[in-house]
């Protein structure tokens, strides 16, 4: 497949995540939309790694590591996302315990 | 259209449709289930791109562990009813317009990029196998690997401290 299709697919997924973050007020759904955005970037990274592998096959250029670098970046993104979800859900649970709501509009009293 | 293209379009439509359902469904439990469907579609894309290790890790870590965590928190809070009492039509409208504008600008910027003939290599190449990834990971990227283990430890300690009752 041409790389354009992957770029536009990842772009659409990322925009859906952005729309979800901007429109929903539920903290957990905002978190899930952040996961969507991270996955869009992951998909694009894997597609670009295979693009460079194809380039190397065609042009004979020496690309280091045959495109495994991008896939390792995806691996590290997953690791960081897992840690982020752990801490974020703990914060949401604490917020629910204090306010009995997960509405992020409720947090605007932090400004006082 | 050969089988690869059919699979590509099916997985793309599944991912985008499930992602749309994530942000439109009222019930948070349905959002989590549709997010799992999105992750399955993305894992299918990885398999199509011959990144088998990432496909399996995506299924185990995201669709397995993280989504179970989300479902657990939702069930813990008893959120499986409609939980957005405040309905601001203008907020939804403005958010959708803003996200659509982002999509429009990025598509317009990338539409004329010189990538027309660049093809992604599918169904071949062995760079996604766990052997090659492991060699690169433990030779060149061993320091980030160890740092990520420290990150996990600190995240675990942070979650326990945050979740502790007073």
Coordinates of C-alpha atoms in Angstrom, one line a residue:
Chain A
X1 CA 0.0 0.0 0.0
X2 CA 1.2 3.6 -0.6
X3 CA 2.4 5.4 2.6
X4 CA -0.3 8.1 2.0
X5 CA -3.1 5.7 3.1
X6 CA -1.4 5.0 6.3
X7 CA -0.7 8.7 6.9
X8 CA -4.3 9.7 6.4
X9 CA -5.6 6.8 8.5
X10 CA -3.4 7.8 11.4
X11 CA -4.3 11.4 11.0
X12 CA -8.0 10.6 11.1
X13 CA -7.5 8.5 14.3
X14 CA -5.5 11.3 15.9
X15 CA -8.2 13.8 15.0
X16 CA -10.9 11.6 16.5
X17 CA -8.9 11.4 19.7
X18 CA -8.5 15.2 19.7
X19 CA -12.3 15.7 19.2
X20 CA -12.9 13.3 22.1
X21 CA -10.6 15.1 24.4
X22 CA -12.2 18.4 23.5
X23 CA -15.9 17.4 23.7
X24 CA -16.2 14.8 26.5
X25 CA -16.3 15.8 30.1
X26 CA -15.8 12.4 31.6
X27 CA -12.2 12.0 32.8
X28 CA -12.0 8.3 32.0
X29 CA -13.1 8.9 28.4
X30 CA -10.6 11.7 28.0
X31 CA -7.9 9.2 29.1
X32 CA -9.2 6.7 26.5
X33 CA -9.0 9.4 23.8
X34 CA -5.3 10.0 24.7
X35 CA -4.8 6.3 24.2
X36 CA -6.3 6.6 20.8
X37 CA -3.9 9.4 19.9
X38 CA -0.9 7.4 21.0
X39 CA -2.1 4.4 19.0
X40 CA -2.4 6.6 15.9
X41 CA 1.2 7.6 16.3
X42 CA 2.2 4.0 16.8
X43 CA 0.6 2.9 13.6
X44 CA 2.3 5.7 11.7
X45 CA 5.7 4.7 13.2
X46 CA 5.3 1.1 12.1
X47 CA 4.2 2.1 8.6
X48 CA 7.3 4.4 8.3
X49 CA 9.6 1.6 9.5
X50 CA 8.3 -0.6 6.7
X51 CA 8.6 2.2 4.3
X52 CA 12.3 2.6 5.1
X53 CA 12.8 -1.1 4.8
X54 CA 11.3 -1.0 1.3
X55 CA 13.5 2.0 0.5
X56 CA 16.6 0.1 1.5
X57 CA 15.6 -2.8 -0.6
X58 CA 15.1 -0.5 -3.6
X59 CA 18.0 1.9 -3.4
X60 CA 20.5 -0.3 -1.7
X61 CA 21.2 2.4 0.9
X62 CA 22.5 1.2 4.2
X63 CA 19.8 1.9 6.7
X64 CA 20.9 0.9 10.2
X65 CA 19.0 -1.9 11.8
X66 CA 16.6 -2.6 9.0
X67 CA 13.9 -0.4 10.4
X68 CA 13.7 -2.0 13.8
X69 CA 14.4 1.4 15.5
X70 CA 10.9 2.7 14.8
X71 CA 9.3 -0.5 16.2
X72 CA 11.3 -0.2 19.3
X73 CA 10.1 3.4 19.7
X74 CA 6.6 2.0 19.5
X75 CA 7.5 -0.5 22.2
X76 CA 8.7 2.3 24.5
X77 CA 5.6 4.4 23.7
X78 CA 3.5 1.5 25.0
X79 CA 5.7 1.2 28.1
X80 CA 5.3 4.9 28.9
X81 CA 1.5 4.8 28.1
X82 CA 1.1 1.9 30.6
X83 CA 2.8 3.8 33.3
X84 CA 0.8 6.9 32.5
X85 CA -2.5 5.0 32.7
X86 CA -1.6 3.5 36.1
X87 CA -0.9 6.8 37.7
X88 CA -3.7 8.6 35.9
X89 CA -6.3 6.1 37.0
X90 CA -5.1 6.3 40.5
X91 CA -5.5 10.1 40.3
X92 CA -9.1 9.6 38.9
X93 CA -10.0 7.2 41.7
X94 CA -8.7 9.7 44.3
X95 CA -10.7 12.5 42.6
X96 CA -13.8 10.3 42.6
X97 CA -13.3 9.5 46.3
X98 CA -13.2 13.2 47.1
X99 CA -15.9 14.6 44.9
X100 CA -18.1 11.6 43.9
X101 CA -17.8 12.6 40.3
X102 CA -15.4 12.2 37.4
X103 CA -16.6 15.3 35.6
X104 CA -13.5 17.4 34.8
X105 CA -15.6 20.6 34.9
X106 CA -15.8 20.0 38.6
X107 CA -12.1 20.6 38.8
X108 CA -12.4 24.3 38.0
X109 CA -12.5 25.0 41.7
X110 CA -8.8 24.3 41.7
X111 CA -8.3 27.9 40.5
X112 CA -9.2 29.3 44.0
Chain B
X1 CA -8.3 -5.5 -5.3
X2 CA -6.2 -8.3 -3.9
X3 CA -6.6 -9.8 -0.4
X4 CA -4.1 -7.4 1.2
X5 CA -6.0 -4.3 0.0
X6 CA -9.3 -5.7 1.1
X7 CA -7.9 -6.5 4.6
X8 CA -6.4 -3.0 4.8
X9 CA -9.6 -1.3 4.0
X10 CA -11.6 -3.5 6.4
X11 CA -9.2 -2.9 9.2
X12 CA -9.1 0.8 8.5
X13 CA -12.9 1.1 8.5
X14 CA -13.1 -1.0 11.7
X15 CA -10.6 1.2 13.5
X16 CA -12.1 4.5 12.5
X17 CA -15.7 3.4 13.1
X18 CA -14.9 2.0 16.5
X19 CA -12.9 5.1 17.4
X20 CA -15.9 7.2 16.4
X21 CA -18.2 5.0 18.6
X22 CA -15.7 5.5 21.5
X23 CA -16.3 9.3 21.5
X24 CA -20.0 9.2 20.8
X25 CA -21.4 6.5 23.0
X26 CA -23.0 7.7 26.2
X27 CA -22.1 4.7 28.4
X28 CA -18.5 4.5 29.4
X29 CA -18.5 0.7 29.4
X30 CA -19.4 0.8 25.7
X31 CA -16.6 3.2 25.1
X32 CA -14.1 0.8 26.6
X33 CA -15.5 -2.1 24.5
X34 CA -15.2 -0.1 21.3
X35 CA -11.7 1.0 22.2
X36 CA -10.8 -2.7 22.5
X37 CA -12.2 -3.2 19.0
X38 CA -10.0 -0.3 17.8
X39 CA -7.0 -1.9 19.3
X40 CA -7.8 -5.2 17.7
X41 CA -8.0 -3.4 14.3
X42 CA -4.7 -1.7 14.9
X43 CA -3.1 -5.1 15.8
X44 CA -4.4 -6.4 12.5
X45 CA -2.6 -3.5 10.8
X46 CA 0.6 -4.5 12.5
X47 CA 0.2 -8.1 11.4
X48 CA -0.4 -6.9 7.9
X49 CA 2.8 -4.9 8.1
X50 CA 4.7 -7.9 9.4
X51 CA 5.3 -6.4 12.9
X52 CA 4.2 -9.6 14.7
X53 CA 5.9 -8.7 18.0
X54 CA 4.2 -5.4 18.2
X55 CA 0.8 -6.9 17.3
X56 CA 1.1 -9.4 20.1
X57 CA 2.3 -6.8 22.6
X58 CA -0.5 -4.5 21.6
X59 CA -3.0 -7.1 22.2
X60 CA -1.6 -8.2 25.6
X61 CA -0.7 -4.8 27.0
X62 CA -3.5 -2.6 25.6
X63 CA -6.4 -4.8 24.9
X64 CA -5.6 -7.0 27.8
X65 CA -4.1 -5.1 30.7
X66 CA -4.9 -1.5 30.2
X67 CA -8.5 -2.0 29.1
X68 CA -9.1 -4.3 32.1
X69 CA -7.8 -1.5 34.3
X70 CA -10.2 0.9 32.7
X71 CA -13.2 -1.4 33.0
X72 CA -12.2 -2.1 36.6
X73 CA -12.2 1.6 37.5
X74 CA -15.5 2.1 35.7
X75 CA -17.1 -0.7 37.6
X76 CA -15.6 0.5 40.8
X77 CA -17.2 3.9 40.4
X78 CA -20.5 2.5 39.3
X79 CA -20.3 4.7 36.2
X80 CA -22.2 2.3 33.9
X81 CA -25.0 4.8 33.4
X82 CA -25.0 8.1 31.7
X83 CA -22.6 10.2 33.7
X84 CA -22.4 13.6 31.9
X85 CA -25.2 15.7 33.5
X86 CA -24.0 18.8 32.0
X87 CA -24.8 18.9 28.3
X88 CA -23.2 21.9 26.6
X89 CA -24.2 21.8 22.9
X90 CA -21.9 24.7 22.1
X91 CA -18.9 22.9 23.7
X92 CA -19.5 19.8 21.6
X93 CA -19.9 21.9 18.5
X94 CA -16.8 23.9 19.1
X95 CA -14.8 20.8 19.9
X96 CA -15.9 19.0 16.8
X97 CA -15.1 22.1 14.6
X98 CA -11.7 22.5 16.2
X99 CA -10.8 18.8 15.6
X100 CA -12.1 18.9 12.1
X101 CA -10.0 22.0 11.4
X102 CA -7.0 20.2 12.7
X103 CA -7.7 17.2 10.4
X104 CA -8.3 19.6 7.4
X105 CA -5.1 21.5 8.0
X106 CA -3.0 18.3 8.3
X107 CA -4.6 16.7 5.2
X108 CA -4.0 19.9 3.2
X109 CA -0.4 20.1 4.3
X110 CA 0.3 16.4 3.6
X111 CA -1.8 16.0 0.5
X112 CA 0.9 17.3 -1.8
X113 CA 3.9 15.7 0.0
X114 CA 6.2 13.9 -2.3
X115 CA 5.2 10.4 -1.2
X116 CA 3.1 9.3 -4.1
X117 CA 5.3 6.5 -5.2
X118 CA 6.5 5.5 -1.7
X119 CA 5.2 2.1 -1.0
X120 CA 5.1 0.4 2.3
X121 CA 6.5 -3.1 2.3
X122 CA 3.8 -5.6 3.3
X123 CA 3.9 -9.3 4.1
X124 CA 7.6 -9.5 3.8
X125 CA 10.7 -8.4 5.7
X126 CA 11.7 -9.9 9.0
X127 CA 12.4 -6.7 11.0
X128 CA 9.3 -7.2 13.1
X129 CA 10.4 -10.6 14.4
X130 CA 11.2 -10.8 18.1
X131 CA 14.7 -12.0 17.4
X132 CA 15.8 -8.8 15.5
X133 CA 13.9 -6.5 17.8
X134 CA 15.6 -8.2 20.8
X135 CA 19.0 -7.9 19.3
X136 CA 18.6 -4.1 18.7
X137 CA 16.8 -3.6 22.1
X138 CA 19.5 -5.2 24.2
X139 CA 22.5 -3.8 22.2
X140 CA 21.7 -0.2 21.4
X141 CA 18.7 0.5 23.5
X142 CA 19.6 -1.2 26.7
X143 CA 19.8 2.1 28.7
X144 CA 16.3 3.3 27.8
X145 CA 15.1 -0.2 28.6
X146 CA 16.5 -0.1 32.1
X147 CA 15.2 3.5 32.6
X148 CA 11.8 2.3 31.6
X149 CA 11.9 -0.3 34.3
X150 CA 12.7 2.4 36.8
X151 CA 9.8 4.4 35.4
X152 CA 7.5 1.4 36.0
X153 CA 8.7 1.0 39.5
X154 CA 8.0 4.7 40.2
X155 CA 4.6 4.5 38.6
X156 CA 3.7 1.6 40.7
X157 CA 4.8 3.2 43.9
X158 CA 3.0 6.4 42.8
X159 CA -0.2 4.6 42.2
X160 CA -0.1 2.8 45.5
X161 CA 0.6 6.1 47.3
X162 CA -2.2 7.9 45.5
X163 CA -4.7 5.1 46.0
X164 CA -3.9 4.7 49.7
X165 CA -6.6 6.0 52.1
X166 CA -5.1 8.9 53.9

